[in-house]
CSV table of C-alpha atoms in Angstrom, one decimal:
chain,number,residue,atom,x,y,z
Y,177,UNK,CA,-131.3,22.1,-89.4
Y,178,UNK,CA,-130.1,18.6,-90.3
Y,179,UNK,CA,-128.4,17.8,-93.6
Y,180,UNK,CA,-129.0,14.2,-94.9
Y,181,UNK,CA,-127.3,12.9,-98.0
Y,182,UNK,CA,-129.0,9.9,-99.7
Y,183,UNK,CA,-126.6,8.2,-102.2
Y,184,UNK,CA,-128.2,4.7,-102.7
Y,185,UNK,CA,-131.7,3.4,-103.2
Y,186,UNK,CA,-132.1,1.7,-99.7
Y,187,UNK,CA,-131.4,5.1,-98.1
Y,188,UNK,CA,-134.8,6.4,-99.2
Y,189,UNK,CA,-136.5,3.8,-97.0
Y,190,UNK,CA,-134.0,4.0,-94.2
Y,191,UNK,CA,-134.2,7.7,-93.7
Y,192,UNK,CA,-137.8,8.4,-94.8
Y,193,UNK,CA,-139.4,8.7,-91.3
Y,194,UNK,CA,-136.4,10.5,-89.9
Y,195,UNK,CA,-136.6,13.1,-92.6
Y,196,UNK,CA,-140.3,13.7,-92.2
Y,197,UNK,CA,-139.9,14.0,-88.4
Y,198,UNK,CA,-137.1,16.6,-88.5
Y,199,UNK,CA,-136.2,19.8,-90.2
Y,200,UNK,CA,-133.9,18.5,-92.9
Y,201,UNK,CA,-132.3,19.6,-96.1
Y,202,UNK,CA,-131.9,16.5,-98.3
Y,203,UNK,CA,-129.3,16.0,-101.0
Y,204,UNK,CA,-129.0,13.0,-103.4
Y,205,UNK,CA,-127.4,12.1,-106.6
Y,206,UNK,CA,-128.4,10.5,-110.0
Y,207,UNK,CA,-128.1,6.8,-109.4
Y,208,UNK,CA,-130.6,4.2,-110.6
Y,209,UNK,CA,-134.1,4.6,-109.3
Y,210,UNK,CA,-133.1,6.7,-106.3
Y,211,UNK,CA,-134.9,9.9,-107.2
Y,212,UNK,CA,-138.0,8.0,-108.3
Y,213,UNK,CA,-138.1,6.3,-104.8
Y,214,UNK,CA,-137.8,9.7,-103.2
Y,215,UNK,CA,-140.7,11.0,-105.3
Y,216,UNK,CA,-142.8,8.1,-104.3
Y,217,UNK,CA,-142.2,8.9,-100.7
Y,218,UNK,CA,-142.9,12.6,-101.1
Y,219,UNK,CA,-139.4,13.6,-99.9
Y,220,UNK,CA,-138.1,16.9,-101.1
Y,221,UNK,CA,-134.5,16.7,-102.3
Y,222,UNK,CA,-131.8,18.4,-104.2
Y,223,UNK,CA,-130.0,16.4,-106.9
Y,224,UNK,CA,-126.2,17.1,-106.8
Y,225,UNK,CA,-123.9,15.0,-108.9
Y,226,UNK,CA,-124.1,11.4,-110.1
Y,227,UNK,CA,-122.7,8.0,-109.6
Y,228,UNK,CA,-119.5,7.4,-111.6
Y,229,UNK,CA,-120.4,3.9,-112.9
Y,230,UNK,CA,-118.1,1.0,-113.0
Y,231,UNK,CA,-114.8,2.8,-113.8
Y,232,UNK,CA,-112.6,3.6,-110.8
Y,233,UNK,CA,-111.4,6.8,-112.6
Y,234,UNK,CA,-115.0,7.9,-113.3
Y,235,UNK,CA,-115.9,7.2,-109.7
Y,236,UNK,CA,-113.1,9.4,-108.5
Y,237,UNK,CA,-113.9,12.3,-110.9
Y,238,UNK,CA,-117.6,12.3,-110.2
Y,239,UNK,CA,-117.0,12.1,-106.4
Y,240,UNK,CA,-114.6,15.1,-106.6
Y,241,UNK,CA,-117.1,17.1,-108.6
Y,242,UNK,CA,-119.9,16.2,-106.2
Y,243,UNK,CA,-117.8,17.2,-103.2
Y,244,UNK,CA,-117.2,20.6,-104.7
Y,245,UNK,CA,-120.8,21.1,-105.7
Y,246,UNK,CA,-122.1,20.0,-102.3
Y,247,UNK,CA,-119.7,22.3,-100.5
Y,248,UNK,CA,-121.1,25.3,-102.5
Y,249,UNK,CA,-124.7,24.2,-101.9
Y,250,UNK,CA,-124.4,23.6,-98.1
Y,251,UNK,CA,-122.1,26.5,-97.3
Y,252,UNK,CA,-125.0,29.0,-97.2
Y,253,UNK,CA,-127.3,26.8,-95.3
Y,254,UNK,CA,-127.7,27.0,-91.5
Y,255,UNK,CA,-126.8,23.3,-90.8
Y,256,UNK,CA,-126.4,22.1,-87.2
Y,257,UNK,CA,-125.5,18.5,-87.9
Y,258,UNK,CA,-125.0,16.2,-90.9
Y,259,UNK,CA,-126.2,12.6,-91.1
Y,260,UNK,CA,-125.3,10.0,-93.7
Y,261,UNK,CA,-125.1,6.3,-94.4
Y,262,UNK,CA,-122.0,5.3,-96.4
Y,263,UNK,CA,-121.9,8.7,-98.2
Y,264,UNK,CA,-118.4,9.5,-99.2
Y,265,UNK,CA,-119.0,13.2,-99.9
Y,266,UNK,CA,-121.1,14.4,-97.0
Y,267,UNK,CA,-118.5,13.6,-94.3
Y,268,UNK,CA,-115.8,15.3,-96.3
Y,269,UNK,CA,-117.8,18.4,-96.9
Y,270,UNK,CA,-119.0,18.5,-93.3
Y,271,UNK,CA,-115.4,18.2,-92.0
Y,272,UNK,CA,-114.3,21.0,-94.2
Y,273,UNK,CA,-117.1,23.3,-93.2
Y,274,UNK,CA,-116.8,22.3,-89.5
Y,275,UNK,CA,-120.3,20.7,-89.3
Y,276,UNK,CA,-120.6,17.8,-86.8
Y,277,UNK,CA,-121.2,14.5,-88.7
Y,278,UNK,CA,-123.1,11.4,-87.6
Y,279,UNK,CA,-122.1,8.5,-90.0
Y,280,UNK,CA,-124.0,5.2,-90.2
Y,281,UNK,CA,-122.0,2.2,-91.4
Y,282,UNK,CA,-123.0,-1.5,-91.9
Y,283,UNK,CA,-120.4,-2.6,-94.5
Y,284,UNK,CA,-116.9,-3.0,-93.0
Y,285,UNK,CA,-115.5,-4.1,-96.3
Y,286,UNK,CA,-116.4,-1.0,-98.3
Y,287,UNK,CA,-112.7,0.0,-97.7
Y,288,UNK,CA,-112.4,2.8,-100.2
Y,289,UNK,CA,-115.4,4.7,-98.8
Y,290,UNK,CA,-114.5,3.9,-95.2
Y,291,UNK,CA,-110.9,5.1,-95.4
Y,292,UNK,CA,-112.1,8.4,-96.9
Y,293,UNK,CA,-114.7,9.0,-94.2
Y,294,UNK,CA,-114.2,7.2,-90.9
Y,295,UNK,CA,-111.2,9.2,-89.7
Y,296,UNK,CA,-113.1,12.6,-90.0
Y,297,UNK,CA,-116.6,11.9,-88.6
Y,298,UNK,CA,-117.7,12.7,-85.1
Y,299,UNK,CA,-119.8,9.6,-84.4
Y,300,UNK,CA,-120.1,6.2,-86.1
Y,301,UNK,CA,-123.3,4.2,-85.7
Y,302,UNK,CA,-122.7,0.5,-86.4
Y,303,UNK,CA,-124.6,-2.8,-85.9
Y,304,UNK,CA,-123.0,-5.0,-83.2
Y,305,UNK,CA,-122.3,-7.6,-85.9
Y,306,UNK,CA,-119.9,-5.4,-87.8
Y,307,UNK,CA,-116.2,-6.4,-87.2
Y,308,UNK,CA,-114.9,-3.4,-85.2
Y,309,UNK,CA,-111.3,-4.3,-85.7
Y,310,UNK,CA,-111.7,-3.9,-89.5
Y,311,UNK,CA,-113.1,-0.4,-89.3
Y,312,UNK,CA,-110.7,0.7,-86.6
Y,313,UNK,CA,-108.0,-0.4,-89.1
Y,314,UNK,CA,-109.6,1.9,-91.6
Y,315,UNK,CA,-109.4,4.9,-89.4
Y,316,UNK,CA,-112.4,4.8,-87.1
Y,317,UNK,CA,-111.7,5.9,-83.5
Y,318,UNK,CA,-113.0,3.4,-81.0
Y,319,UNK,CA,-114.4,6.2,-78.8
Y,320,UNK,CA,-116.5,7.4,-81.7
Y,321,UNK,CA,-118.3,4.1,-82.2
Y,322,UNK,CA,-121.9,3.6,-81.0
Y,323,UNK,CA,-123.4,0.1,-81.6
Y,324,UNK,CA,-126.9,-1.3,-81.7
Y,325,UNK,CA,-128.3,-4.8,-81.6
Y,326,UNK,CA,-129.7,-5.7,-85.0
Y,327,UNK,CA,-129.4,-4.5,-88.6
Y,328,UNK,CA,-130.2,-1.3,-90.4
Y,329,UNK,CA,-133.0,-3.0,-92.4
Y,330,UNK,CA,-135.0,-3.2,-89.1
Y,331,UNK,CA,-136.1,0.3,-90.0
Y,332,UNK,CA,-137.3,-0.8,-93.4
Y,333,UNK,CA,-139.6,-3.5,-92.1
Y,334,UNK,CA,-140.7,-2.5,-88.6
Y,335,UNK,CA,-143.9,-0.9,-89.8
Y,336,UNK,CA,-144.4,-3.1,-92.9
Y,337,UNK,CA,-147.8,-4.2,-94.0
Y,338,UNK,CA,-147.8,-6.6,-96.9
Y,339,UNK,CA,-149.9,-5.7,-100.0
Y,340,UNK,CA,-151.6,-8.0,-102.3
Y,341,UNK,CA,-149.9,-9.3,-105.5
Y,342,UNK,CA,-150.7,-6.6,-107.9
Y,343,UNK,CA,-147.7,-6.2,-110.3
Y,344,UNK,CA,-149.6,-6.6,-113.5
Y,345,UNK,CA,-148.1,-10.1,-114.0
Y,346,UNK,CA,-149.4,-13.6,-113.6
Y,347,UNK,CA,-147.0,-14.7,-110.9
Y,348,UNK,CA,-147.8,-17.5,-108.5
Y,349,UNK,CA,-144.9,-19.6,-107.0
Y,350,UNK,CA,-142.0,-17.4,-107.8
Y,351,UNK,CA,-138.4,-16.9,-106.5
Y,352,UNK,CA,-136.7,-13.5,-106.5
Y,353,UNK,CA,-133.1,-13.1,-107.6
Y,354,UNK,CA,-131.1,-10.0,-107.0
Y,355,UNK,CA,-127.7,-9.7,-108.8
Y,356,UNK,CA,-124.4,-8.8,-107.1
Y,357,UNK,CA,-123.5,-5.1,-106.6
Y,358,UNK,CA,-121.3,-5.1,-109.6
Y,359,UNK,CA,-121.0,-1.3,-109.7
Y,360,UNK,CA,-119.8,-1.0,-106.1
Y,361,UNK,CA,-116.1,-0.2,-105.6
Y,362,UNK,CA,-115.9,-3.0,-102.9
Y,363,UNK,CA,-117.1,-5.7,-105.3
Y,364,UNK,CA,-114.5,-7.3,-107.6
Y,365,UNK,CA,-115.9,-10.7,-108.5
Y,366,UNK,CA,-117.8,-12.1,-111.5
Y,367,UNK,CA,-121.6,-12.2,-111.4
Y,368,UNK,CA,-123.3,-15.5,-111.1
Y,369,UNK,CA,-126.8,-14.2,-111.3
Y,370,UNK,CA,-127.7,-15.7,-114.8
Y,371,UNK,CA,-126.4,-19.1,-113.8
Y,372,UNK,CA,-128.5,-19.0,-110.6
Y,373,UNK,CA,-131.6,-18.0,-112.7
Y,374,UNK,CA,-131.1,-20.9,-115.1
Y,375,UNK,CA,-130.7,-23.4,-112.2
Y,376,UNK,CA,-133.8,-22.2,-110.4
Y,377,UNK,CA,-135.8,-22.4,-113.6
Y,378,UNK,CA,-134.7,-26.0,-113.9
Y,379,UNK,CA,-136.5,-26.7,-110.7
Y,380,UNK,CA,-139.8,-25.6,-112.3
Y,381,UNK,CA,-140.1,-22.3,-110.5
Y,382,UNK,CA,-140.9,-18.8,-111.9
Y,383,UNK,CA,-138.0,-16.3,-111.5
Y,384,UNK,CA,-138.4,-12.6,-110.9
Y,385,UNK,CA,-135.2,-10.7,-111.1
Y,386,UNK,CA,-134.7,-7.3,-109.5
Y,387,UNK,CA,-131.9,-6.0,-111.8
Y,388,UNK,CA,-129.2,-3.4,-111.2
Y,389,UNK,CA,-128.5,-0.9,-113.9
Y,390,UNK,CA,-129.2,-1.9,-117.5
Y,391,UNK,CA,-128.1,-5.5,-117.3
Y,392,UNK,CA,-130.6,-7.8,-118.9
Y,393,UNK,CA,-131.3,-11.4,-117.9
Y,394,UNK,CA,-132.8,-14.4,-119.8
Y,395,UNK,CA,-135.4,-16.8,-118.4
Y,396,UNK,CA,-136.7,-14.4,-115.9
Y,397,UNK,CA,-139.2,-11.5,-115.4
Y,398,UNK,CA,-137.5,-8.2,-114.6
Y,399,UNK,CA,-139.3,-5.8,-112.4
Y,400,UNK,CA,-138.1,-2.3,-111.4
Y,401,UNK,CA,-139.5,0.6,-109.3
Y,402,UNK,CA,-142.1,-1.5,-107.5
Y,403,UNK,CA,-143.0,-2.2,-103.9
Y,404,UNK,CA,-140.1,-4.7,-103.4
Y,405,UNK,CA,-141.0,-5.5,-99.8
Y,406,UNK,CA,-144.4,-6.8,-100.7
Y,407,UNK,CA,-142.9,-8.7,-103.6
Y,408,UNK,CA,-140.3,-10.3,-101.3
Y,409,UNK,CA,-142.9,-11.1,-98.6
Y,410,UNK,CA,-145.0,-13.0,-101.1
Y,411,UNK,CA,-142.1,-14.8,-102.7
Y,412,UNK,CA,-141.3,-18.5,-102.2
Y,413,UNK,CA,-137.7,-17.5,-101.5
Y,414,UNK,CA,-135.2,-14.7,-102.0
Y,415,UNK,CA,-131.7,-15.4,-103.6
Y,416,UNK,CA,-129.3,-12.5,-103.7
Y,417,UNK,CA,-125.7,-11.7,-104.4
Y,418,UNK,CA,-126.2,-8.4,-102.6
Y,419,UNK,CA,-127.0,-7.4,-99.1
Y,420,UNK,CA,-129.9,-5.0,-98.4
Y,421,UNK,CA,-132.7,-7.0,-100.0
Y,422,UNK,CA,-131.4,-10.2,-98.5
Y,423,UNK,CA,-131.5,-8.7,-95.0
Y,424,UNK,CA,-135.0,-7.3,-95.7
Y,425,UNK,CA,-136.1,-10.7,-96.8
Y,426,UNK,CA,-134.6,-12.4,-93.7
Y,427,UNK,CA,-136.5,-10.0,-91.4
Y,428,UNK,CA,-139.7,-10.5,-93.4
Y,429,UNK,CA,-139.4,-14.3,-92.8
Y,430,UNK,CA,-139.0,-15.2,-96.4
Y,431,UNK,CA,-136.5,-18.1,-97.0
Y,432,UNK,CA,-133.3,-16.2,-97.9
Y,433,UNK,CA,-130.1,-17.4,-99.5
Y,434,UNK,CA,-127.0,-15.3,-100.1
Y,435,UNK,CA,-124.7,-16.2,-103.0
Y,436,UNK,CA,-122.4,-13.3,-102.3
Y,437,UNK,CA,-119.0,-14.5,-103.5
Y,438,UNK,CA,-116.7,-12.4,-101.3
Y,439,UNK,CA,-116.2,-12.2,-97.5
Y,440,UNK,CA,-119.5,-12.0,-95.8
Y,441,UNK,CA,-120.4,-8.8,-93.9
Y,442,UNK,CA,-120.8,-9.0,-90.2
Y,443,UNK,CA,-124.5,-8.1,-90.5
Y,444,UNK,CA,-125.1,-11.1,-92.8
Y,445,UNK,CA,-123.2,-13.4,-90.4
Y,446,UNK,CA,-125.4,-12.1,-87.6
Y,447,UNK,CA,-128.6,-13.1,-89.5
Y,448,UNK,CA,-127.1,-16.5,-90.5
Y,449,UNK,CA,-126.3,-17.2,-86.9
Y,450,UNK,CA,-129.9,-16.5,-86.0
Y,451,UNK,CA,-131.0,-19.0,-88.7
Y,452,UNK,CA,-132.7,-16.3,-90.8
Y,453,UNK,CA,-130.4,-16.5,-93.8
Y,454,UNK,CA,-128.3,-19.2,-95.5
Y,455,UNK,CA,-125.2,-18.8,-97.5
Y,456,UNK,CA,-124.3,-20.8,-100.6
Y,457,UNK,CA,-120.7,-20.8,-101.9
Y,458,UNK,CA,-121.5,-22.0,-105.4
Y,459,UNK,CA,-124.4,-22.0,-107.9
Y,460,UNK,CA,-125.0,-25.7,-107.3
Y,461,UNK,CA,-125.2,-25.0,-103.5
Y,462,UNK,CA,-127.8,-22.3,-104.1
Y,463,UNK,CA,-130.4,-24.7,-105.6
Y,464,UNK,CA,-129.6,-27.5,-103.1
Y,465,UNK,CA,-130.2,-25.0,-100.2
Y,466,UNK,CA,-133.3,-23.7,-101.9
Y,467,UNK,CA,-134.8,-27.2,-102.0
Y,468,UNK,CA,-134.2,-27.5,-98.3
Y,469,UNK,CA,-135.8,-24.2,-97.2
Y,470,UNK,CA,-138.5,-23.4,-99.8
Y,471,UNK,CA,-141.3,-25.0,-97.9
Y,472,UNK,CA,-140.4,-23.7,-94.5
Y,473,UNK,CA,-141.8,-20.2,-94.8
Y,474,UNK,CA,-144.0,-20.4,-91.7
Y,475,UNK,CA,-141.0,-21.4,-89.6
Y,476,UNK,CA,-139.0,-18.5,-90.9
Y,477,UNK,CA,-141.9,-16.1,-90.2
Y,478,UNK,CA,-141.9,-17.1,-86.6
Y,479,UNK,CA,-138.1,-16.8,-86.2
Y,480,UNK,CA,-138.1,-13.4,-87.9
Y,481,UNK,CA,-140.8,-12.0,-85.6
Y,482,UNK,CA,-138.8,-13.2,-82.5
Y,483,UNK,CA,-135.6,-11.7,-83.9
Y,484,UNK,CA,-137.2,-8.3,-84.7
Y,485,UNK,CA,-138.7,-8.0,-81.2
Y,486,UNK,CA,-135.2,-8.3,-79.7
Y,487,UNK,CA,-133.6,-5.7,-82.0
Y,488,UNK,CA,-132.8,-2.0,-81.4
Y,489,UNK,CA,-134.0,0.9,-83.5
Y,490,UNK,CA,-130.8,2.5,-84.8
Y,491,UNK,CA,-132.6,5.9,-85.0
Y,492,UNK,CA,-132.9,6.0,-81.2
Y,493,UNK,CA,-129.1,6.0,-81.1
Y,494,UNK,CA,-128.8,8.4,-84.0
Y,495,UNK,CA,-131.1,11.0,-82.4
Y,496,UNK,CA,-129.3,10.7,-79.1
Y,497,UNK,CA,-126.0,11.3,-80.8
Y,498,UNK,CA,-127.3,14.3,-82.7
Y,499,UNK,CA,-128.4,15.9,-79.4
Y,500,UNK,CA,-125.0,15.1,-77.9
Y,501,UNK,CA,-122.9,16.6,-80.8
Y,502,UNK,CA,-125.1,19.7,-81.0
Y,503,UNK,CA,-125.0,20.4,-77.3
Y,504,UNK,CA,-121.2,20.2,-77.4
C-alpha cells in the first residue's frame, strides 16, 4: 500500500490519477479549499491536522501536532512506501517508522520545509530547472536526486479539455489575478495584488481574482472552488504573484505574467526561457507587459503545445522509484 499526503490545493490535481491507479491511503489537512477539491474528484481521504496560518509559532505547533497524529494513524497501516510533494510531516513520520519515502520538490526556496525533509527521504524527484546546488545545501544527497524535463503542472494539463464559460457571471474579456502566497513560510514580502488589480482595471479590462484565504479585494470579481483551468484557458491573460497557477496558465497557452517579488524558482525561469511566461518586477511593469502580450494568445497556444510535447511525465519517474525502493 502507498501512503500519499496532500497538504496543498494543487496536490489534489497532481496526485488524482496516481491515487486512483494505485492502492493508496490518503491523508490531508484542513487548509483552504483542499478537502472540497478532493470531494469533487471522488478521492477518499483522512483529515489529520490543519495549516498553522501566518504565524511561525502556530505553524510550528500545528506541524508538531500533525506529525504526532499522523504517526499514530499510519503506524497500524501496512504501508510499503510513502509519497509526498512538499509535505513536511510525511517524510518525518516515514523516517521514524522506517517507511521508504519518495519526495517531490519544485520549490528550492522553501527552505524551512526543505531542511526538515530532504536529509531524511530516500528519493527526491525534481524538475531539471530546479537549482540543485540550493537543495544540496539544504541537505539533499546528490545520489538521491532524480530529475525530469518539464514542470509538475504538466500533470495538471496533459489531459485537459476546456469547458465553456459557465461561472454564473457575465464575463467576457477578463484577466485573472492570483495574489502572492502570503501564508507560506518562504514568502516574506508585501502583497501587490490590489495595486495590480487597480492598474489592470484602468486598462478597461474586467478582473477576476482567485483569492487566498479570507483576503478581500476591491474592483474585481472573486471566484473560489471553480474549474480554474477552464477559467484560465478562456482568460485574456493570467497575472500572478504565486507559482502553480502561473505555470498551469503558461502550459495552457494563456499569456502569463509573474509579479512574484522574491527570487524566481527554477521552474519559473525554465518557462520564461521557453517564452511561455514573462516576469514583471514592478506593478507598472505588469501593465506594460500585459499590453504587449494580451493579443498574442494564438502564438502562446502554439508555443505551449510544442513545449508540452517535449516534456516528461514526472509520474513515470515516481513509479520507477517506488518499484526500486520497494524491491530494495
